[in-house]
Structure formats: C-alpha cells, structure tokens
Tab-separated table of C-alpha atoms in Angstrom:
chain	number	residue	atom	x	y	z
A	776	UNK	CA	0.000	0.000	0.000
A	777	UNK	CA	2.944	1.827	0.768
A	778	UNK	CA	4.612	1.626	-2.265
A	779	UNK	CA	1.698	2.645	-4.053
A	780	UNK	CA	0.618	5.815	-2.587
A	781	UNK	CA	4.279	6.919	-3.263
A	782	UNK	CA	3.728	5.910	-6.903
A	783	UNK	CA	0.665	8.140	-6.654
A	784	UNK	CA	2.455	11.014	-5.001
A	785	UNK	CA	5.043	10.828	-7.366
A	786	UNK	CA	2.384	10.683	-10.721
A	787	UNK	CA	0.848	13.586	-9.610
A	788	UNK	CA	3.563	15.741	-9.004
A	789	UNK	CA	5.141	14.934	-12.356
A	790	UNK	CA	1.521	15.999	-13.806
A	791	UNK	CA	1.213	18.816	-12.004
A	792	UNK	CA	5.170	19.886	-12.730
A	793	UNK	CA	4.269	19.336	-16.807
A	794	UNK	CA	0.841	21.514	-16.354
A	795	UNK	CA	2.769	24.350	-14.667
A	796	UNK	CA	5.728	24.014	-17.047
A	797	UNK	CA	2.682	23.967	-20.284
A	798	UNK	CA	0.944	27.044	-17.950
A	799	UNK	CA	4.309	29.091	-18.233
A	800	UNK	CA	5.287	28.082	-21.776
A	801	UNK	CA	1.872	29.595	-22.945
A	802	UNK	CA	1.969	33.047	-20.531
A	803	UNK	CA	5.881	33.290	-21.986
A	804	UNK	CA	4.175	32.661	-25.465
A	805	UNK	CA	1.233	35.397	-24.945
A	806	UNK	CA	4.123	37.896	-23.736
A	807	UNK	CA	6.198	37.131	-26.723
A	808	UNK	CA	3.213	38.239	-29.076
A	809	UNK	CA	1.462	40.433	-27.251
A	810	UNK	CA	5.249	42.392	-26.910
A	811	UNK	CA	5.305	42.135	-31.170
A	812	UNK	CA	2.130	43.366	-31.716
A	813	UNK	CA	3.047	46.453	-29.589
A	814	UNK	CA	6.197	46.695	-31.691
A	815	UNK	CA	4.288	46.115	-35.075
A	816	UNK	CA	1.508	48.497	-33.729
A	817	UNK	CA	4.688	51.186	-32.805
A	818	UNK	CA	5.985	50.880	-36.292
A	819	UNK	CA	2.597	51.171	-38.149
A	820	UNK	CA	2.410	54.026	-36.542
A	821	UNK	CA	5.414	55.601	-37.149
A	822	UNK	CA	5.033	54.881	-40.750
A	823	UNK	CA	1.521	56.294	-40.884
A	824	UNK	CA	3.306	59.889	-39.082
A	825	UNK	CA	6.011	59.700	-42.373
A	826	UNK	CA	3.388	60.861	-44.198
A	827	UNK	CA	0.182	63.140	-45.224
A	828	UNK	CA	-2.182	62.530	-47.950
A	829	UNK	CA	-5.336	64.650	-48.633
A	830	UNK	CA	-7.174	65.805	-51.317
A	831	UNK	CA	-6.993	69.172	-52.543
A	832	UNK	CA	-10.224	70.043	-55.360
A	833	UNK	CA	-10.656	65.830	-55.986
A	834	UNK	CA	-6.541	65.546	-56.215
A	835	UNK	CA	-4.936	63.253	-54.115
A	836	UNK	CA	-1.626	64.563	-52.456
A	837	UNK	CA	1.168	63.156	-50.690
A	838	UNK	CA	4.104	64.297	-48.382
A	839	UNK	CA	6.297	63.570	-46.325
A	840	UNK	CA	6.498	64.522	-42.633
A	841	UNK	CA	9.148	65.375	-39.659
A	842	UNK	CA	8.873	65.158	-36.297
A	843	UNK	CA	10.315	68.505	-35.158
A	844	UNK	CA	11.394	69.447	-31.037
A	845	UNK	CA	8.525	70.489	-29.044
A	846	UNK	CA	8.184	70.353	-24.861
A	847	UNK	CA	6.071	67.706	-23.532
A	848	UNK	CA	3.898	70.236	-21.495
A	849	UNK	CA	2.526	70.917	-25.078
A	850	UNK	CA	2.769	67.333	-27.140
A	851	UNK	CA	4.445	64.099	-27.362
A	852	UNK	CA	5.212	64.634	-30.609
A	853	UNK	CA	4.079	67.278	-33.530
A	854	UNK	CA	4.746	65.581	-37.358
A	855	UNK	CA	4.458	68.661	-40.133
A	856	UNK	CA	6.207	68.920	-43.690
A	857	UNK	CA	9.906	69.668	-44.320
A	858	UNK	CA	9.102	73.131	-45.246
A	859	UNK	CA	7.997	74.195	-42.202
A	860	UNK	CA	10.431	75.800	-40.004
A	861	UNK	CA	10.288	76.231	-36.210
A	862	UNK	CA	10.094	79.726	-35.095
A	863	UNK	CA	9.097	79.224	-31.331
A	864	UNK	CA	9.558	76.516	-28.908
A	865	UNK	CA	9.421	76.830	-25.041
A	866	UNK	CA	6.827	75.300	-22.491
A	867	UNK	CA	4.018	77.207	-23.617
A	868	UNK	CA	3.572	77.859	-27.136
A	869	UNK	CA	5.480	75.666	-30.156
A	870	UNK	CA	4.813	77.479	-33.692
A	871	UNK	CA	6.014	76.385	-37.249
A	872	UNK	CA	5.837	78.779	-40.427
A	873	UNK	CA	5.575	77.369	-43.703
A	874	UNK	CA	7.725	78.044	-46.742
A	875	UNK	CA	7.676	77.196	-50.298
A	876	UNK	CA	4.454	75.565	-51.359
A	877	UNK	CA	3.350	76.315	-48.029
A	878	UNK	CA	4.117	79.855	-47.207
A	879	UNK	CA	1.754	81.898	-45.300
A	880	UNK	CA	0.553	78.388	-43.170
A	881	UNK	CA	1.308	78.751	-39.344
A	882	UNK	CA	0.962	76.186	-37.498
A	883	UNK	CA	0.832	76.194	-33.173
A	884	UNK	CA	0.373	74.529	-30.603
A	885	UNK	CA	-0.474	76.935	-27.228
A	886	UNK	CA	-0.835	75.795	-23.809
A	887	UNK	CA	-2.600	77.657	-20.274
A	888	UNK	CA	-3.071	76.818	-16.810
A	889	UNK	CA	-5.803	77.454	-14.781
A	890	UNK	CA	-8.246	75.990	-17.629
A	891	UNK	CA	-12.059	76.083	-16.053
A	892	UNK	CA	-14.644	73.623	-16.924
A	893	UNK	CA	-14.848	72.995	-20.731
A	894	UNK	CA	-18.429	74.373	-21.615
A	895	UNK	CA	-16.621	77.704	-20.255
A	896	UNK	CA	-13.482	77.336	-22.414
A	897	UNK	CA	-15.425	76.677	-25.579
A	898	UNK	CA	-17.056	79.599	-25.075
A	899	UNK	CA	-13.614	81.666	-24.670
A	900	UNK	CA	-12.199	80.059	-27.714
A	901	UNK	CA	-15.649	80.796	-30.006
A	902	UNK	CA	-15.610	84.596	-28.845
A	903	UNK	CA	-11.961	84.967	-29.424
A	904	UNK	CA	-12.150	83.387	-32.810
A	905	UNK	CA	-14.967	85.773	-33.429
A	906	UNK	CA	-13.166	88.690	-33.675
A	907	UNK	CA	-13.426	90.829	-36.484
A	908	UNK	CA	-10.782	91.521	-39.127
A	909	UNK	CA	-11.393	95.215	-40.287
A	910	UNK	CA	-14.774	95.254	-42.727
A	911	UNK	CA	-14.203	91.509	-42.851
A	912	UNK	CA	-16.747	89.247	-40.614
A	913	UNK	CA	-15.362	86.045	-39.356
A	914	UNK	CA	-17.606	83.098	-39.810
A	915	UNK	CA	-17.087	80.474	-37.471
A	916	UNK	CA	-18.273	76.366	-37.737
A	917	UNK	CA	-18.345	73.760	-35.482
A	918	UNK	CA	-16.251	70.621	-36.668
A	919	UNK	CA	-18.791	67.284	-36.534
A	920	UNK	CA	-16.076	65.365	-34.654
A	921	UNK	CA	-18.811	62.502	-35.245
A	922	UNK	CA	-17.500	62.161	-38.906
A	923	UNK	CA	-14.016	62.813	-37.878
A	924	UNK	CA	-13.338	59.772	-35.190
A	925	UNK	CA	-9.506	60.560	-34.553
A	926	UNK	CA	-10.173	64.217	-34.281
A	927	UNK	CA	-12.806	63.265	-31.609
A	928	UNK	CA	-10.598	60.474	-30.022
A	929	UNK	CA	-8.209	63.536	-29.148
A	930	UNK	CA	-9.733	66.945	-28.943
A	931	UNK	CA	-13.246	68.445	-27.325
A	932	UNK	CA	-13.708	70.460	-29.934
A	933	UNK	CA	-12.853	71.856	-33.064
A	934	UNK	CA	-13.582	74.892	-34.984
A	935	UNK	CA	-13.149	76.459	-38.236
A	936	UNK	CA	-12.660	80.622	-38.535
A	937	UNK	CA	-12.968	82.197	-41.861
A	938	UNK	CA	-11.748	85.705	-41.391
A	939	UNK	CA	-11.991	87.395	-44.417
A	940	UNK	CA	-8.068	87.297	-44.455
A	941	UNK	CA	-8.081	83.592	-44.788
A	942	UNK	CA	-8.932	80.369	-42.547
A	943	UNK	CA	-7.924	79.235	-39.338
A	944	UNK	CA	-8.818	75.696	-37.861
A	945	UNK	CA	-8.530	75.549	-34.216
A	946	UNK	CA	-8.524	72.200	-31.781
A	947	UNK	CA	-9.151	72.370	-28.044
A	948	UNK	CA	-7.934	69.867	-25.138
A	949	UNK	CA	-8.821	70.664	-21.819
A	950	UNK	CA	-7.441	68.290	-19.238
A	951	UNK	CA	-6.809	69.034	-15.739
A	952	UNK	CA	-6.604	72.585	-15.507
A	953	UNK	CA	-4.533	73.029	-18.526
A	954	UNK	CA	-6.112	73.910	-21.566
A	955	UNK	CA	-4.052	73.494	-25.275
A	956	UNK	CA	-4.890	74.902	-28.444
A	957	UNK	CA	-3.875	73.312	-31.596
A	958	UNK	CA	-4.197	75.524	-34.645
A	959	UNK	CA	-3.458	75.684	-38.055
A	960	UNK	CA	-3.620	79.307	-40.463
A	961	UNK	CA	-3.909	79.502	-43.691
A	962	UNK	CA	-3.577	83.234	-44.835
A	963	UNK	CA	-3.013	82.092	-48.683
A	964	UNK	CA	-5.756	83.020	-50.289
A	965	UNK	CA	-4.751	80.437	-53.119
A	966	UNK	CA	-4.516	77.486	-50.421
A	967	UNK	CA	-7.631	78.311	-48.505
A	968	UNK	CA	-8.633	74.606	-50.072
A	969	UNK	CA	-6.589	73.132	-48.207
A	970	UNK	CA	-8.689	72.443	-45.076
A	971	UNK	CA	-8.079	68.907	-45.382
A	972	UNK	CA	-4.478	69.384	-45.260
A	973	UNK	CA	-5.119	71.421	-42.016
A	974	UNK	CA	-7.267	68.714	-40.426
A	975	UNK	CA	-4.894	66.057	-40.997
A	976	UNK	CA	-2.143	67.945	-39.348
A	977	UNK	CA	-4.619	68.314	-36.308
A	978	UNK	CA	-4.646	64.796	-36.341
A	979	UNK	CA	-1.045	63.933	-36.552
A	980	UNK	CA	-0.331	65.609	-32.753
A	981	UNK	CA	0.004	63.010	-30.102
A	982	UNK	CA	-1.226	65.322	-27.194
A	983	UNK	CA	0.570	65.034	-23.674
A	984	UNK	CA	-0.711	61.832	-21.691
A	985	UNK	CA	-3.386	63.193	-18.708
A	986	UNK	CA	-1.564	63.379	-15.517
C-alpha cells in the first residue's frame, strides 16, 4: 500500500510539474506576441506619421512629414512637412511657419493653466475666434467630430474661422486645468482649399498623456 501511494504522489507531481511548465510556456508565449504586436503596432504608426495625404479640389496629395522638437507640457510629438520651419519653442507655445508651397501656413500649438470647466473654455475660444478683421466678418463652424473619429478620439472640440483674411482651424484639449490649443492658419488666399491638409495635421499631434 505503501509503495503505491508513493507511486501516486510521485504521478501527480510529475503531472502537475508538466501543467505548470505547459501554464508558463503559454503566458511566456502570450508575452512574446502580445510584446510584437506592440512593436508592429509602434511601427505602423510611425510609418503612418512619415506621411500626409489629402485631397486638394478631388486631387490626391502626398508628403512627407518630420517630427520637429517640441516640450512635452505641449505634445508628445508634432509631425508637419519639411518646409515648415520652427520659429518658437518653449513650455508654452510651439509654432512652425511654412515656406515654399506652403508659405503663409502657421501652425501652433499653445498651452494655459488654470483651464475652467470645458463648456466655459469653448465659449472663450468661439468669442476669441470671433473677432473681427477690419470690414471683414469672421464666420465660425463647429467641426462634426462625429465624422471625424480621430479628431474626436483627441480633442473636445474643433472649430473652423474664416476671417476674411483667410482660414484658421482651431482644436481644443482641456485636461486638468490646462487647456491646449492646436491651430493651423492659412492666410493664402490660393490654399484656402486646403482644409483637409489642415485637419490632418490636427490629427497627426500626439497630445501630452493626462496626468
């Protein structure tokens, strides 16, 4: 009788010692892929920040993008065209002018403190954009971030100004006090079809993670 519990014993502990060794095989396994997909996730990513396309009057465009320095307080990272050059950087305010094919595009990123509640700040940011350019009356729509999922995935709301002097899309974040403004003018009167353009860098910004 013995002899045959310790045969027992000894059966089940080998079992249990190959279900344990299957049990951590498969949780190494799961790690292994779950650790690619993050990479392959990482990289699609990074590929789809390379570039732009939009359409500009039913033609499709392409360009390539750069990541240019910008503080955390305002972004994680900011991807714009080559011809863009950085004019400002510190922890408040980041702004790029364009050049070439893009002269007379600014675009910014600003940040505040002391944000209050959001039905408040969109109030601030519709009266500000109201203002009036000389003889010129700004006209002022809401962006339907229903249509435009990634744009609503990041911002509360987003806004487009046509001042008479050319267009200006605007995209607010409030977060904990802080409120950022991402914006994008277009004071070429040829390129004022480029709204697309401007929406797409809106959504390129990977905005600071919420403390």
């Amino acid at each position: 009788m013995g002899k045959l519990l310790t045969g027992l014993v000894l059966s089940s502990a080998l079992i249990l010692g190959a279900c344990s060794n299957d049990a951590n095989e498969a949780t190494n396994a799961n790690q292994e892929v779950a650790a690619e997909e993050v990479k392959e996730n990482n990289e699609t990513k990074q590929q789809d920040n390379d570039v732009i396309v939009f359409e500009v009057d039913g033609e499709k465009k392409e360009e390539k993008l750069e990541s240019p320095y910008i503080k955390g307080t305002l972004a994680e990272a900011v991807y714009l065209p080559k011809e863009f050059d950085t004019k400002n950087v510190n922890d408040n305010k980041f702004e790029a002018m364009g050049t070439g094919e893009y002269e007379d595009f600014l675009f910014s990123v600003a940040r505040e403190e002391n944000a209050k509640d959001l039905e408040f700040e969109i109030f601030v940011m519709k009266r500000n954009a109201s203002i009036q350019f000389g003889d010129k009356k700004t006209v002022v729509t809401e962006i339907d971030l229903e249509k435009h999922p990634v744009l609503k995935e990041k911002y509360d709301y987003v806004i487009k100004s046509e001042l008479g002097i050319g267009n200006k899309f605007s995209a607010l974040k409030v977060n904990n006090g802080e409120r950022i403004v991402v914006s994008v003018m277009i004071k070429n009167q040829d390129k004022l079809n480029y709204g697309e353009f401007a929406l797409e860098l809106l959504r390129k910004v990977e905005l600071p993670e919420p403390a």
